[in-house]
Short mmCIF file of C-alpha atoms in Angstrom, two decimals:
data_model
loop_
_atom_site.label_atom_id
_atom_site.label_comp_id
_atom_site.label_asym_id
_atom_site.label_seq_id
_atom_site.Cartn_x
_atom_site.Cartn_y
_atom_site.Cartn_z
CA MET V 1397 109.75 121.71 102.32
CA SER V 1398 108.94 123.11 105.29
CA LEU V 1399 105.71 124.76 107.00
CA ALA V 1400 107.72 128.56 107.22
CA GLY V 1401 105.79 131.85 106.99
CA VAL V 1402 102.32 129.93 106.42
CA LYS V 1403 99.12 129.98 107.21
CA CYS V 1404 97.29 126.76 108.23
CA LEU V 1405 93.92 126.16 109.38
CA VAL V 1406 92.99 123.07 111.37
CA THR V 1407 89.59 121.95 112.09
CA GLY V 1408 88.27 119.52 115.29
CA ALA V 1409 91.90 121.52 117.10
CA GLY V 1410 90.02 119.77 120.33
CA GLY V 1411 89.26 116.58 119.50
CA PHE V 1412 92.22 114.07 120.61
CA LEU V 1413 94.17 114.31 117.59
CA GLY V 1414 93.32 117.81 116.30
CA GLN V 1415 95.10 118.89 119.80
CA ARG V 1416 98.02 116.65 119.34
CA ILE V 1417 98.27 118.35 115.32
CA VAL V 1418 98.30 121.47 116.37
CA CYS V 1419 100.98 121.21 119.42
CA GLN V 1420 102.67 119.50 116.68
CA LEU V 1421 102.98 122.62 114.30
CA LEU V 1422 103.48 124.60 117.29
CA GLU V 1423 107.01 123.15 117.59
CA GLU V 1424 108.04 123.99 114.08
CA GLU V 1425 111.51 125.23 113.94
CA GLU V 1426 110.56 126.84 111.15
CA GLY V 1427 107.42 128.21 112.59
CA LEU V 1428 104.25 129.10 110.55
CA ALA V 1429 103.43 132.84 110.22
CA GLU V 1430 98.97 131.67 112.36
CA ILE V 1431 97.20 128.19 113.23
CA ARG V 1432 93.39 128.82 113.36
CA ALA V 1433 92.89 126.21 115.49
CA THR V 1434 88.36 125.55 115.34
CA ASP V 1435 85.79 123.70 116.69
CA LYS V 1436 82.46 123.77 118.08
CA ALA V 1437 84.24 123.82 121.59
CA ILE V 1438 87.68 123.48 122.82
CA SER V 1439 88.30 123.16 127.05
CA SER V 1440 90.36 124.99 128.57
CA GLU V 1441 92.63 121.97 129.35
CA ALA V 1442 93.38 122.14 125.17
CA LEU V 1443 94.33 125.72 125.29
CA ARG V 1444 96.44 124.94 128.35
CA ARG V 1445 98.11 122.76 125.74
CA PHE V 1446 98.64 124.91 123.28
CA GLY V 1447 99.75 127.77 125.50
CA LYS V 1448 103.23 125.48 127.48
CA GLN V 1449 104.76 125.77 123.45
CA LYS V 1450 107.53 128.49 123.09
CA THR V 1451 106.64 129.59 119.79
CA LYS V 1452 106.32 132.26 117.55
CA THR V 1453 103.69 131.56 116.06
CA LEU V 1454 100.58 133.21 116.16
CA LEU V 1455 97.72 131.04 117.16
CA THR V 1456 93.87 132.22 116.76
CA THR V 1457 91.33 129.99 118.68
CA MET V 1458 87.77 130.32 116.97
CA GLN V 1459 84.66 128.71 118.14
CA GLY V 1460 82.25 127.74 115.81
CA ASP V 1461 79.97 124.67 113.94
CA ILE V 1462 81.44 122.70 110.70
CA ARG V 1463 77.79 122.86 109.57
CA ASP V 1464 77.58 126.51 109.67
CA ALA V 1465 79.28 128.15 105.59
CA ALA V 1466 79.65 131.99 107.12
CA PHE V 1467 81.94 130.45 109.66
CA LEU V 1468 83.66 128.69 107.92
CA HIS V 1469 84.10 131.28 104.87
CA LYS V 1470 85.54 133.79 107.93
CA ALA V 1471 88.21 131.34 109.07
CA VAL V 1472 89.66 129.84 105.57
CA GLN V 1473 90.44 133.88 104.82
CA GLY V 1474 93.92 133.50 104.01
CA VAL V 1475 94.61 130.75 104.63
CA SER V 1476 97.26 128.91 102.30
CA LEU V 1477 95.96 125.23 104.40
CA VAL V 1478 94.11 123.49 106.10
CA ILE V 1479 94.58 119.87 107.93
CA HIS V 1480 90.46 118.73 108.22
CA THR V 1481 89.98 116.86 111.30
CA ALA V 1482 86.15 117.72 112.75
CA CYS V 1483 84.11 114.80 112.91
CA ILE V 1484 81.36 112.44 114.83
CA ILE V 1485 83.20 109.70 115.51
CA ASP V 1486 79.69 107.08 116.36
CA THR V 1487 79.93 103.08 116.04
CA LEU V 1488 77.03 101.98 118.37
CA GLY V 1489 74.19 104.49 116.88
CA HIS V 1490 74.00 107.00 119.80
CA VAL V 1491 73.97 110.07 117.01
CA ASP V 1492 71.45 109.54 114.21
CA ARG V 1493 72.44 109.08 110.58
CA GLN V 1494 70.76 113.06 109.45
CA THR V 1495 73.14 114.28 111.96
CA LEU V 1496 76.10 112.12 111.41
CA TRP V 1497 75.60 112.93 107.46
CA ASP V 1498 75.45 116.75 108.03
CA VAL V 1499 78.27 117.10 110.18
CA ASN V 1500 80.84 114.53 108.52
CA VAL V 1501 80.00 114.74 105.18
CA ARG V 1502 78.10 118.22 104.33
CA GLY V 1503 80.39 120.36 106.42
CA THR V 1504 83.67 118.36 104.76
CA GLN V 1505 81.65 119.65 101.38
CA LEU V 1506 80.60 123.08 102.64
CA LEU V 1507 84.70 123.54 104.28
CA LEU V 1508 85.91 122.63 100.86
CA GLU V 1509 83.33 124.93 98.52
CA ALA V 1510 84.41 128.04 101.78
CA CYS V 1511 88.19 126.85 100.37
CA LEU V 1512 87.49 127.22 96.58
CA ARG V 1513 85.97 130.62 96.97
CA ASN V 1514 88.78 131.61 99.00
CA ASP V 1515 91.99 130.72 96.71
CA VAL V 1516 93.36 128.36 100.28
CA GLN V 1517 95.82 125.46 97.71
CA TYR V 1518 96.25 122.63 100.02
CA PHE V 1519 93.29 120.66 102.15
CA VAL V 1520 94.35 117.41 104.07
CA TYR V 1521 91.61 114.93 104.86
CA THR V 1522 91.92 112.53 107.90
CA SER V 1523 89.74 109.63 106.77
CA SER V 1524 89.29 106.62 108.42
CA LEU V 1525 90.28 103.16 107.73
CA GLU V 1526 86.67 101.89 108.11
CA VAL V 1527 86.02 103.43 104.30
CA THR V 1528 88.02 100.49 103.35
CA GLY V 1529 86.38 97.67 105.72
CA PRO V 1530 86.05 95.57 107.14
CA ASN V 1531 83.17 94.55 105.07
CA SER V 1532 80.27 92.20 106.53
CA ARG V 1533 81.42 88.82 106.14
CA GLY V 1534 84.66 89.60 107.75
CA ASP V 1535 87.32 89.14 104.65
CA PRO V 1536 90.81 89.50 106.23
CA ILE V 1537 93.64 91.98 104.99
CA PHE V 1538 97.22 91.55 106.68
CA ASN V 1539 99.91 93.90 105.89
CA GLY V 1540 97.15 95.74 102.95
CA ASP V 1541 97.94 98.28 101.04
CA GLU V 1542 96.43 101.29 99.08
CA ASP V 1543 96.01 98.44 96.20
CA THR V 1544 94.68 96.09 98.10
CA VAL V 1545 91.72 94.87 96.11
CA TYR V 1546 89.10 94.04 98.81
CA GLN V 1547 84.87 93.90 98.58
CA ARG V 1548 83.05 96.23 100.47
CA THR V 1549 79.39 96.04 102.04
CA LYS V 1550 77.33 98.18 104.18
CA THR V 1551 78.62 99.02 106.91
CA PHE V 1552 78.48 101.22 110.55
CA PRO V 1553 76.26 105.05 109.36
CA TYR V 1554 79.72 106.35 110.41
CA ALA V 1555 81.99 104.34 108.32
CA GLU V 1556 79.72 105.02 104.97
CA THR V 1557 80.03 109.10 106.35
CA LYS V 1558 83.94 108.35 106.02
CA LYS V 1559 83.51 107.46 102.15
CA GLU V 1560 81.79 110.31 100.71
CA ALA V 1561 83.63 112.96 102.39
CA GLU V 1562 86.88 111.45 101.63
CA LYS V 1563 85.11 111.03 97.77
CA SER V 1564 84.69 114.89 97.80
CA VAL V 1565 87.90 115.45 98.61
CA LEU V 1566 89.73 114.01 96.72
CA GLU V 1567 87.84 114.35 93.38
CA LEU V 1568 88.09 118.17 94.03
CA ASP V 1569 91.77 118.07 93.33
CA SER V 1570 93.03 119.92 90.00
CA GLN V 1571 89.93 121.99 90.75
CA PRO V 1572 91.23 125.81 89.03
CA LEU V 1573 92.06 128.70 91.93
CA GLN V 1574 91.09 132.04 91.02
CA ASP V 1575 94.76 132.92 91.30
CA GLY V 1576 95.43 131.00 88.47
CA SER V 1577 97.05 127.43 90.83
CA ARG V 1578 95.15 124.87 91.66
CA PHE V 1579 93.32 122.60 94.76
CA VAL V 1580 95.82 120.38 95.88
CA THR V 1581 93.70 117.10 98.11
CA CYS V 1582 95.10 113.88 99.89
CA ALA V 1583 93.00 112.21 102.25
CA LEU V 1584 95.42 109.91 105.42
CA ARG V 1585 93.47 107.47 106.23
CA SER V 1586 94.19 106.01 110.40
CA MET V 1587 94.72 103.19 111.22
CA PHE V 1588 92.91 103.27 114.90
CA ILE V 1589 94.36 105.94 116.87
CA PHE V 1590 96.00 104.90 120.34
CA GLY V 1591 97.61 107.63 123.03
CA GLU V 1592 97.46 110.20 125.57
CA GLU V 1593 94.06 111.46 126.31
CA SER V 1594 92.23 108.70 124.13
CA PRO V 1595 88.69 108.54 124.84
CA PHE V 1596 87.87 105.11 124.16
CA LEU V 1597 91.05 103.77 126.46
CA LEU V 1598 90.04 106.06 129.49
CA LEU V 1599 85.92 104.32 128.44
CA HIS V 1600 88.31 101.25 128.61
CA LEU V 1601 89.65 101.58 132.11
CA ASP V 1602 86.75 102.44 132.82
CA GLU V 1603 85.01 99.45 131.84
CA THR V 1604 87.80 97.37 133.48
CA ILE V 1605 87.53 98.87 136.88
CA GLN V 1606 83.87 97.63 137.28
CA ASN V 1607 84.34 94.51 135.93
CA ASP V 1608 86.64 93.84 138.74
CA ASN V 1609 90.18 95.18 136.44
CA VAL V 1610 89.68 92.05 134.54
CA PHE V 1611 89.52 93.56 131.10
CA TYR V 1612 86.39 91.62 128.87
CA ARG V 1613 87.46 90.58 125.83
CA MET V 1614 85.35 91.15 122.89
CA SER V 1615 88.00 90.04 120.33
CA ARG V 1616 89.18 87.03 118.97
CA LYS V 1617 92.89 86.11 119.69
CA GLU V 1618 93.78 85.84 116.14
CA ALA V 1619 92.04 89.23 114.83
CA LEU V 1620 95.22 91.12 114.29
CA VAL V 1621 95.04 95.00 114.24
CA ASN V 1622 97.76 97.84 113.96
CA PRO V 1623 96.94 100.94 115.46
CA VAL V 1624 98.62 103.91 115.44
CA TYR V 1625 99.79 106.20 118.43
CA VAL V 1626 98.51 109.93 118.22
CA GLY V 1627 102.03 111.82 117.69
CA ASN V 1628 102.37 109.39 114.43
CA ILE V 1629 98.81 110.09 112.59
CA ALA V 1630 99.45 113.35 113.94
CA TRP V 1631 103.20 113.84 112.17
CA GLY V 1632 101.95 112.36 109.01
CA HIS V 1633 99.58 115.12 108.49
CA ILE V 1634 102.38 117.55 108.98
CA GLN V 1635 104.70 115.63 107.00
CA VAL V 1636 101.68 115.57 104.04
CA ALA V 1637 101.13 118.90 104.64
CA LYS V 1638 105.19 119.87 103.82
CA ALA V 1639 105.61 117.21 100.86
CA MET V 1640 102.59 119.34 99.11
CA ARG V 1641 104.42 122.41 98.67
CA ASP V 1642 106.94 120.17 96.65
CA PRO V 1643 106.69 121.14 93.24
CA GLU V 1644 108.10 117.60 92.72
CA LYS V 1645 106.84 115.33 95.59
CA VAL V 1646 103.30 117.30 95.17
CA GLN V 1647 102.28 115.30 91.87
CA HIS V 1648 103.10 111.98 93.65
CA ILE V 1649 99.76 112.46 96.17
CA ARG V 1650 97.60 114.85 94.93
CA GLY V 1651 94.06 112.90 94.68
CA LYS V 1652 95.51 110.07 96.46
CA PHE V 1653 94.68 108.45 99.88
CA TYR V 1654 96.95 106.61 102.11
CA TYR V 1655 97.12 105.07 105.16
CA ILE V 1656 98.79 105.62 107.57
CA SER V 1657 100.34 103.64 110.41
CA ASP V 1658 103.27 103.00 112.43
CA ASP V 1659 105.22 100.17 113.99
CA THR V 1660 102.90 98.81 116.68
CA PRO V 1661 102.46 95.73 117.26
CA HIS V 1662 99.81 93.43 115.51
CA LEU V 1663 97.91 92.66 118.03
CA SER V 1664 93.71 92.07 118.51
CA TYR V 1665 91.93 94.85 119.77
CA ALA V 1666 91.91 93.80 122.91
CA ASP V 1667 94.53 92.29 123.95
CA PHE V 1668 96.52 95.82 122.23
CA THR V 1669 94.43 97.27 125.39
CA TYR V 1670 95.31 95.21 128.07
CA GLU V 1671 99.54 95.51 126.74
CA LEU V 1672 98.24 98.72 127.57
CA ILE V 1673 97.26 98.30 131.19
CA LYS V 1674 98.75 95.61 132.35
CA GLU V 1675 101.43 96.84 134.06
CA LEU V 1676 98.62 98.16 136.46
CA GLY V 1677 97.44 94.79 137.59
CA TYR V 1678 94.58 94.35 135.20
CA GLY V 1679 93.85 91.23 133.81
CA ILE V 1680 92.20 90.30 130.89
CA ALA V 1681 89.89 87.18 130.03
CA PRO V 1682 91.07 84.27 128.56
CA LYS V 1683 88.76 84.03 125.76
CA LEU V 1684 85.17 85.63 124.56
CA PRO V 1685 82.10 85.39 126.67
CA MET V 1686 80.49 82.65 124.43
CA PRO V 1687 81.29 81.60 120.93
CA LEU V 1688 81.72 84.29 118.18
CA THR V 1689 78.44 82.80 115.95
CA MET V 1690 76.72 83.26 118.91
CA LEU V 1691 77.66 86.39 120.08
CA TYR V 1692 76.47 87.33 116.72
CA TYR V 1693 73.23 85.89 116.89
CA TYR V 1694 72.87 88.15 120.64
CA ALA V 1695 74.14 90.97 118.52
CA LEU V 1696 71.49 90.12 115.93
CA LEU V 1697 68.53 90.05 119.38
CA LEU V 1698 69.59 93.54 120.70
CA GLU V 1699 69.38 95.30 117.63
CA ILE V 1700 65.88 93.79 117.09
CA VAL V 1701 64.84 95.20 120.47
CA SER V 1702 66.27 98.46 120.21
CA PHE V 1703 64.47 98.50 117.07
CA LEU V 1704 60.98 97.53 118.67
CA LEU V 1705 61.14 99.52 121.86
CA GLN V 1706 61.68 102.82 119.18
CA PRO V 1707 58.24 103.60 119.41
CA PHE V 1708 58.40 104.25 123.47
CA VAL V 1709 62.05 104.21 124.19
CA ARG V 1710 65.47 105.00 122.40
CA TYR V 1711 67.45 101.63 123.81
CA ILE V 1712 70.67 101.67 122.23
CA PRO V 1713 72.23 98.40 122.29
CA THR V 1714 75.54 98.24 123.82
CA LEU V 1715 77.01 95.93 121.11
CA ASN V 1716 75.72 95.34 117.55
CA ARG V 1717 76.81 93.25 114.78
CA PRO V 1718 79.35 95.54 112.63
CA LEU V 1719 80.96 96.92 115.37
CA LEU V 1720 81.38 92.85 116.87
CA THR V 1721 82.92 92.19 112.70
CA LEU V 1722 84.82 95.14 112.99
CA LEU V 1723 86.44 93.66 116.30
CA ASN V 1724 87.04 89.89 115.03
CA THR V 1725 88.57 91.09 111.61
CA PRO V 1726 92.06 90.28 111.32
CA PHE V 1727 92.79 93.49 109.85
CA THR V 1728 96.59 95.34 108.97
CA PHE V 1729 97.93 97.55 106.86
CA SER V 1730 101.19 98.88 105.88
CA TYR V 1731 102.28 102.41 105.59
CA ARG V 1732 105.28 102.04 102.88
CA LYS V 1733 103.94 104.40 100.08
CA ALA V 1734 103.39 107.31 102.24
CA GLN V 1735 106.52 106.57 103.52
CA ARG V 1736 107.42 105.51 99.45
CA ASP V 1737 105.32 109.49 98.25
CA PHE V 1738 106.30 111.80 100.39
CA GLY V 1739 108.56 110.41 103.77
CA TYR V 1740 106.34 109.54 106.06
CA ALA V 1741 108.36 107.94 109.04
CA PRO V 1742 106.84 107.40 112.74
CA ARG V 1743 108.32 110.19 114.88
CA TYR V 1744 107.65 108.28 117.81
CA SER V 1745 108.89 104.57 118.32
CA TRP V 1746 106.32 101.53 119.89
CA LYS V 1747 108.27 101.49 122.96
CA GLU V 1748 108.28 105.61 123.21
CA ALA V 1749 104.24 105.12 122.25
CA LYS V 1750 103.69 102.70 124.86
CA GLN V 1751 105.94 103.82 127.61
CA LEU V 1752 103.78 107.41 127.09
CA THR V 1753 100.61 105.81 126.44
CA GLY V 1754 101.84 103.87 130.14
CA GLN V 1755 102.38 106.86 132.13
CA TRP V 1756 99.05 108.44 131.39
CA ILE V 1757 97.53 105.80 132.29
CA ALA V 1758 98.93 105.33 136.01
CA LYS V 1759 98.78 109.04 136.27
CA ILE V 1760 94.97 108.97 135.78
CA ASP V 1761 93.90 104.70 137.48
CA PRO V 1762 93.67 106.54 140.64
CA LEU V 1763 91.57 109.37 139.77
CA ARG V 1764 89.49 107.23 137.50
CA ARG V 1765 88.66 104.79 140.18
CA ALA V 1766 88.21 107.24 143.29
CA TYR V 1767 85.01 109.31 140.42
CA LEU V 1768 83.32 105.76 139.17
CA LYS V 1769 83.57 104.58 144.00
CA ASN V 1770 81.93 108.37 144.27
CA LYS V 1771 79.21 107.62 141.45
CA ALA V 1772 78.26 104.61 142.59
CA LEU V 1773 77.75 105.40 145.72
#
């Protein structure tokens, strides 16, 4: 099944993942009728990237807020497929809880309401591994799947909003539409995403340069995770969208969530980042700066200081206990069910993903060095 002739809305199209989804949709051999790329802001660089694609598909860019019901109503008119990636990612507390909730949860609910009012039939939601965990105890999962039982506990506000938004999406599956059809929804729980233009890799690169070219280790070697390449998670969205239009496959998909990973090696977050930057001559700290238990107490102290300073100044620690747990809990998942139910298979091998990411890092490395040097002057 193809997406030929489909009108598709991609939210968060200016973001790291959203841009890649739009580009892959534009590359489809059997072109879509229209792709509407929406975001609160779409950079000139993103527009340039979209413009490089040789396609007959109409690309419409729309700038607006996911919290604006009138904007969403306009954005979905005449559309049959929505791929919803727009959200705020925040693991340190830079964004207040209400804003996180309004964008990630209420924004998703408003989009769903607009879809139901306008007979949008298919809805793919970009969820997160953090909907599952890890929990506050740091209980590990090795090669888990959608049937893995895991006791979840309260965690980041970001993770809570993604959980609630995913619930809203999946609960509305099979809702009747005015044209007599039924709403089809599913959610893709992504691993940590890496690749060219990754804001997190850019942040890590800057920190490493400022630390005399040594990456600062904050995760144990045994805390294995399996990141996913941005080109593969984007491809997963397109593959599931195609399968939703298949009368046989859709019954296996509707109302369900899927873990999307690829063949990236299982490493700790720190060792994985090092794997991507080591060819540029960077090093990595051999161990944590202090024993893990002491790090937890240190993070707790930072949280207490942040709380006590609230009446006077806004202090956001660079480390907190949930983040430390996330970085030091073995947490890996298989994509077998996605492969079985809708034919997901990584579009890029680990070798290709590493090469493409490495080339991007090598290109921006001298630029970041010059920027940081000038910033320090």
